Short mmCIF file of C-alpha atoms in Angstrom, two decimals:
data_model
loop_
_atom_site.label_atom_id
_atom_site.label_comp_id
_atom_site.label_asym_id
_atom_site.label_seq_id
_atom_site.Cartn_x
_atom_site.Cartn_y
_atom_site.Cartn_z
CA GLU A 714 -5.26 -25.34 16.32
CA THR A 715 -3.39 -24.00 13.40
CA GLY A 716 -3.19 -20.30 14.76
CA VAL A 717 -6.01 -19.59 12.21
CA THR A 718 -9.68 -19.93 13.65
CA GLN A 719 -12.55 -19.90 11.88
CA THR A 720 -16.33 -20.04 13.44
CA PRO A 721 -18.70 -21.51 13.07
CA ARG A 722 -17.40 -24.89 12.28
CA HIS A 723 -20.69 -26.01 10.78
CA LEU A 724 -23.64 -23.81 9.60
CA VAL A 725 -27.29 -25.07 8.16
CA MET A 726 -29.10 -21.97 6.54
CA GLY A 727 -31.92 -21.43 4.68
CA MET A 728 -32.02 -19.72 1.30
CA THR A 729 -33.40 -16.42 2.73
CA ASN A 730 -31.05 -16.14 5.35
CA LYS A 731 -27.99 -13.82 6.21
CA LYS A 732 -25.24 -15.02 7.90
CA SER A 733 -21.54 -14.62 8.29
CA LEU A 734 -18.42 -16.58 8.43
CA LYS A 735 -15.31 -15.21 10.73
CA CYS A 736 -12.15 -15.90 10.39
CA GLU A 737 -9.37 -14.83 13.02
CA GLN A 738 -5.59 -15.02 12.95
CA HIS A 739 -2.79 -13.75 15.40
CA LEU A 740 0.00 -14.85 13.26
CA GLY A 741 0.96 -11.33 12.18
CA HIS A 742 0.40 -12.39 8.64
CA ASN A 743 -0.54 -9.52 6.24
CA ALA A 744 -2.50 -11.49 3.88
CA MET A 745 -5.72 -13.32 4.18
CA TYR A 746 -7.69 -15.65 1.79
CA TRP A 747 -11.25 -17.46 1.55
CA TYR A 748 -11.43 -20.49 -0.36
CA LYS A 749 -14.06 -22.89 -1.36
CA GLN A 750 -14.08 -26.76 -1.31
CA SER A 751 -17.01 -28.25 -3.15
CA ALA A 752 -17.82 -32.14 -3.43
CA LYS A 753 -15.69 -33.33 -6.30
CA LYS A 754 -14.18 -29.99 -7.27
CA PRO A 755 -10.89 -28.60 -6.40
CA LEU A 756 -10.30 -26.13 -3.90
CA GLU A 757 -11.22 -22.49 -5.56
CA LEU A 758 -9.88 -18.97 -4.51
CA MET A 759 -12.57 -16.53 -3.72
CA PHE A 760 -10.99 -13.54 -2.16
CA VAL A 761 -7.71 -12.39 -1.71
CA TYR A 762 -6.82 -9.33 1.53
CA ASN A 763 -3.61 -7.63 1.47
CA PHE A 764 -2.95 -5.37 4.08
CA LYS A 765 -7.00 -5.08 4.84
CA GLU A 766 -7.32 -4.25 0.83
CA GLN A 767 -8.98 -6.68 -1.37
CA THR A 768 -6.73 -7.29 -4.25
CA GLU A 769 -8.59 -10.46 -5.73
CA ASN A 770 -11.97 -11.41 -6.52
CA ASN A 771 -12.03 -14.60 -8.48
CA SER A 772 -15.54 -13.84 -9.96
CA VAL A 773 -17.61 -14.65 -6.90
CA PRO A 774 -21.24 -14.11 -7.37
CA SER A 775 -22.59 -11.05 -5.04
CA ARG A 776 -24.46 -13.09 -2.71
CA PHE A 777 -20.85 -13.71 -1.06
CA SER A 778 -19.73 -10.54 0.60
CA PRO A 779 -16.26 -10.21 2.32
CA GLU A 780 -14.89 -8.03 4.85
CA CYS A 781 -11.73 -7.15 6.31
CA PRO A 782 -11.90 -4.55 8.91
CA ASN A 783 -7.99 -5.15 10.25
CA SER A 784 -5.09 -7.66 9.23
CA SER A 785 -6.26 -10.02 11.84
CA HIS A 786 -9.84 -10.58 10.77
CA LEU A 787 -11.76 -11.62 8.04
CA PHE A 788 -15.39 -12.06 7.33
CA LEU A 789 -17.45 -13.57 4.73
CA HIS A 790 -21.31 -12.26 4.91
CA LEU A 791 -23.83 -14.95 2.96
CA HIS A 792 -27.14 -13.69 1.78
CA THR A 793 -29.97 -15.33 -0.50
CA LEU A 794 -27.87 -18.68 -1.01
CA GLN A 795 -28.56 -21.18 -2.94
CA PRO A 796 -28.31 -25.41 -2.29
CA GLU A 797 -25.41 -25.50 -4.50
CA ASP A 798 -23.34 -23.09 -2.46
CA SER A 799 -23.35 -25.53 -0.04
CA ALA A 800 -19.29 -26.38 0.75
CA LEU A 801 -16.47 -26.26 2.94
CA TYR A 802 -15.20 -22.80 3.46
CA LEU A 803 -11.56 -22.26 3.94
CA CYS A 804 -9.63 -19.37 5.56
CA ALA A 805 -6.10 -19.11 4.97
CA SER A 806 -3.35 -16.42 5.96
CA ASN A 807 0.36 -15.91 5.08
CA ASN A 808 2.94 -13.28 4.53
CA PRO A 809 3.51 -12.64 0.86
CA GLY A 810 6.74 -13.69 -0.05
CA GLY A 811 6.40 -15.97 3.21
CA ARG A 812 7.34 -19.78 3.59
CA GLY A 813 3.88 -21.01 3.26
CA TYR A 814 0.18 -20.91 3.99
CA THR A 815 -1.63 -21.13 7.41
CA PHE A 816 -5.41 -22.39 6.78
CA GLY A 817 -8.16 -22.67 9.22
CA SER A 818 -10.16 -25.70 9.93
CA GLY A 819 -13.30 -24.45 7.74
CA THR A 820 -17.11 -23.96 7.85
CA ARG A 821 -19.02 -26.46 6.85
CA LEU A 822 -22.09 -24.85 4.89
CA THR A 823 -25.02 -26.18 4.10
CA VAL A 824 -27.83 -24.46 2.44
CA VAL A 825 -31.43 -25.95 2.94
CA LYS B 1487 -8.17 -29.09 -18.49
CA ASN B 1488 -7.03 -28.22 -14.93
CA GLU B 1489 -3.90 -26.26 -14.85
CA VAL B 1490 -2.88 -28.23 -11.93
CA GLU B 1491 -3.33 -31.84 -12.73
CA GLN B 1492 -2.35 -34.89 -10.03
CA SER B 1493 -2.14 -38.56 -10.44
CA PRO B 1494 -3.01 -40.92 -8.99
CA GLN B 1495 -6.44 -39.89 -7.98
CA ASN B 1496 -6.92 -42.54 -5.39
CA LEU B 1497 -4.21 -44.90 -4.15
CA THR B 1498 -4.36 -47.78 -1.80
CA ALA B 1499 -1.21 -49.07 -0.05
CA GLN B 1500 0.56 -51.26 2.90
CA GLU B 1501 1.95 -49.92 5.84
CA GLY B 1502 5.88 -49.46 4.82
CA GLU B 1503 5.42 -49.00 1.15
CA PHE B 1504 7.27 -46.24 -0.40
CA ILE B 1505 4.22 -43.81 -1.83
CA THR B 1506 4.84 -41.11 -4.88
CA ILE B 1507 2.10 -38.58 -5.92
CA ASN B 1508 2.89 -36.68 -9.07
CA CYS B 1509 1.70 -33.30 -9.95
CA SER B 1510 1.77 -31.48 -13.45
CA TYR B 1511 1.03 -27.87 -14.04
CA SER B 1512 0.82 -25.79 -17.18
CA VAL B 1513 1.13 -22.41 -16.31
CA GLY B 1514 4.21 -20.38 -15.22
CA ILE B 1515 4.49 -20.27 -11.27
CA SER B 1516 6.41 -18.75 -8.61
CA ALA B 1517 5.89 -21.32 -6.17
CA LEU B 1518 4.33 -24.79 -5.79
CA HIS B 1519 3.12 -26.16 -2.63
CA TRP B 1520 2.23 -29.73 -1.25
CA LEU B 1521 -0.87 -29.70 1.25
CA GLN B 1522 -2.36 -32.26 3.67
CA GLN B 1523 -6.02 -32.64 4.11
CA HIS B 1524 -7.42 -34.88 6.81
CA PRO B 1525 -11.19 -36.17 7.15
CA GLY B 1526 -13.10 -33.07 8.95
CA GLY B 1527 -11.51 -30.76 6.23
CA GLY B 1528 -8.48 -29.02 7.97
CA ILE B 1529 -5.40 -28.31 5.76
CA VAL B 1530 -1.68 -28.37 6.81
CA SER B 1531 0.77 -26.98 4.56
CA LEU B 1532 3.87 -29.49 4.07
CA PHE B 1533 6.10 -27.78 1.50
CA MET B 1534 6.48 -24.83 -0.39
CA LEU B 1535 9.13 -25.26 -3.44
CA SER B 1536 10.48 -23.14 -6.18
CA SER B 1537 13.35 -25.38 -7.23
CA GLY B 1538 15.06 -28.24 -6.18
CA LYS B 1539 14.19 -30.88 -3.45
CA LYS B 1540 13.09 -30.47 0.31
CA LYS B 1541 12.93 -33.16 3.15
CA HIS B 1542 10.97 -33.05 6.08
CA GLY B 1543 11.13 -36.51 8.21
CA ARG B 1544 9.70 -39.26 5.86
CA LEU B 1545 8.38 -36.70 3.49
CA ILE B 1546 10.33 -35.67 0.40
CA ALA B 1547 9.20 -33.03 -2.23
CA THR B 1548 10.85 -32.41 -5.70
CA ILE B 1549 10.21 -30.27 -8.36
CA ASN B 1550 11.36 -29.78 -11.99
CA ILE B 1551 10.57 -26.51 -13.41
CA GLN B 1552 11.58 -27.27 -16.82
CA GLU B 1553 9.23 -30.26 -17.20
CA LYS B 1554 6.53 -28.47 -14.84
CA HIS B 1555 6.31 -31.33 -12.56
CA SER B 1556 6.52 -32.17 -9.05
CA SER B 1557 6.54 -35.40 -6.94
CA LEU B 1558 5.83 -35.88 -3.27
CA HIS B 1559 7.34 -39.09 -1.79
CA ILE B 1560 6.56 -40.95 1.50
CA THR B 1561 9.10 -43.31 2.55
CA ALA B 1562 8.12 -45.98 5.15
CA SER B 1563 4.56 -44.90 5.02
CA HIS B 1564 2.23 -45.60 7.91
CA PRO B 1565 -1.88 -45.57 8.71
CA ARG B 1566 -1.55 -42.16 9.84
CA ASP B 1567 -0.26 -40.92 6.66
CA SER B 1568 -3.86 -41.46 5.16
CA ALA B 1569 -5.25 -38.12 3.78
CA VAL B 1570 -5.87 -36.20 0.75
CA TYR B 1571 -2.67 -34.81 -0.45
CA ILE B 1572 -3.04 -31.46 -2.59
CA CYS B 1573 -0.68 -29.72 -5.26
CA ALA B 1574 -1.15 -26.11 -5.51
CA VAL B 1575 0.49 -23.69 -7.42
CA ARG B 1576 0.92 -19.91 -7.24
CA LYS B 1577 1.02 -18.32 -10.72
CA GLY B 1578 3.35 -15.90 -11.57
CA GLY B 1579 1.87 -12.16 -10.61
CA ALA B 1580 -1.10 -13.74 -8.82
CA ASP B 1581 -1.35 -14.01 -5.16
CA GLY B 1582 -3.67 -17.08 -4.31
CA LEU B 1583 -3.46 -20.70 -5.15
CA THR B 1584 -4.61 -22.91 -7.81
CA PHE B 1585 -5.12 -26.54 -6.92
CA GLY B 1586 -5.16 -29.88 -8.39
CA LYS B 1587 -7.77 -32.19 -7.29
CA GLY B 1588 -5.99 -34.15 -4.90
CA THR B 1589 -4.86 -37.57 -4.08
CA HIS B 1590 -6.85 -39.76 -1.82
CA LEU B 1591 -4.37 -41.77 -0.06
CA ILE B 1592 -5.14 -45.09 2.12
CA ILE B 1593 -2.16 -46.50 4.03
CA GLN B 1594 -3.57 -49.96 5.53
CA PRO B 1595 -1.86 -51.78 8.28
#
């Protein structure tokens, strides 16, 4: 365990389903991130939250909706996804200006 | 062209060999990170660099800001070092990371 916990580890969903990914950290970090890792592509930044406020949205389609109720929890709400959205979704946290990032183990999402 | 380029993409070596993975970037950065990703997806942060050189056990990371280049070295490589090594940069003024495609390293016994 890294200190950043993601659930579920694996998720299979249909294109009409609605599901949510959860990320939780109790490291005292103030910034939390969603990253997407598709096959054969580099990791891509999706969203950044600092002190619960969204500070970056990297042109992510609206079918992905983030929520950050407090500095320890981050959600990614999913609806009407496409098969090409199948990927590993990674959550990370840090303190801006801090020593580095702590990553969760990821949620492997398959859209059928 | 990616803003962060890594080489080689794939590397297979024998146990004990000295390993070098290279990273070049084309943007202004505030920091460069080396990450390790094992099968199953979990990512571990190895180093964060803004200048010079850092060492942790058998791992050494260097950065040359003027040349926009960083290297990750592994001394006395071991099969447990087999993983994907990812270079990532934090662009000046930005918050999240921009990643290279990774180097898939296999160390054979």
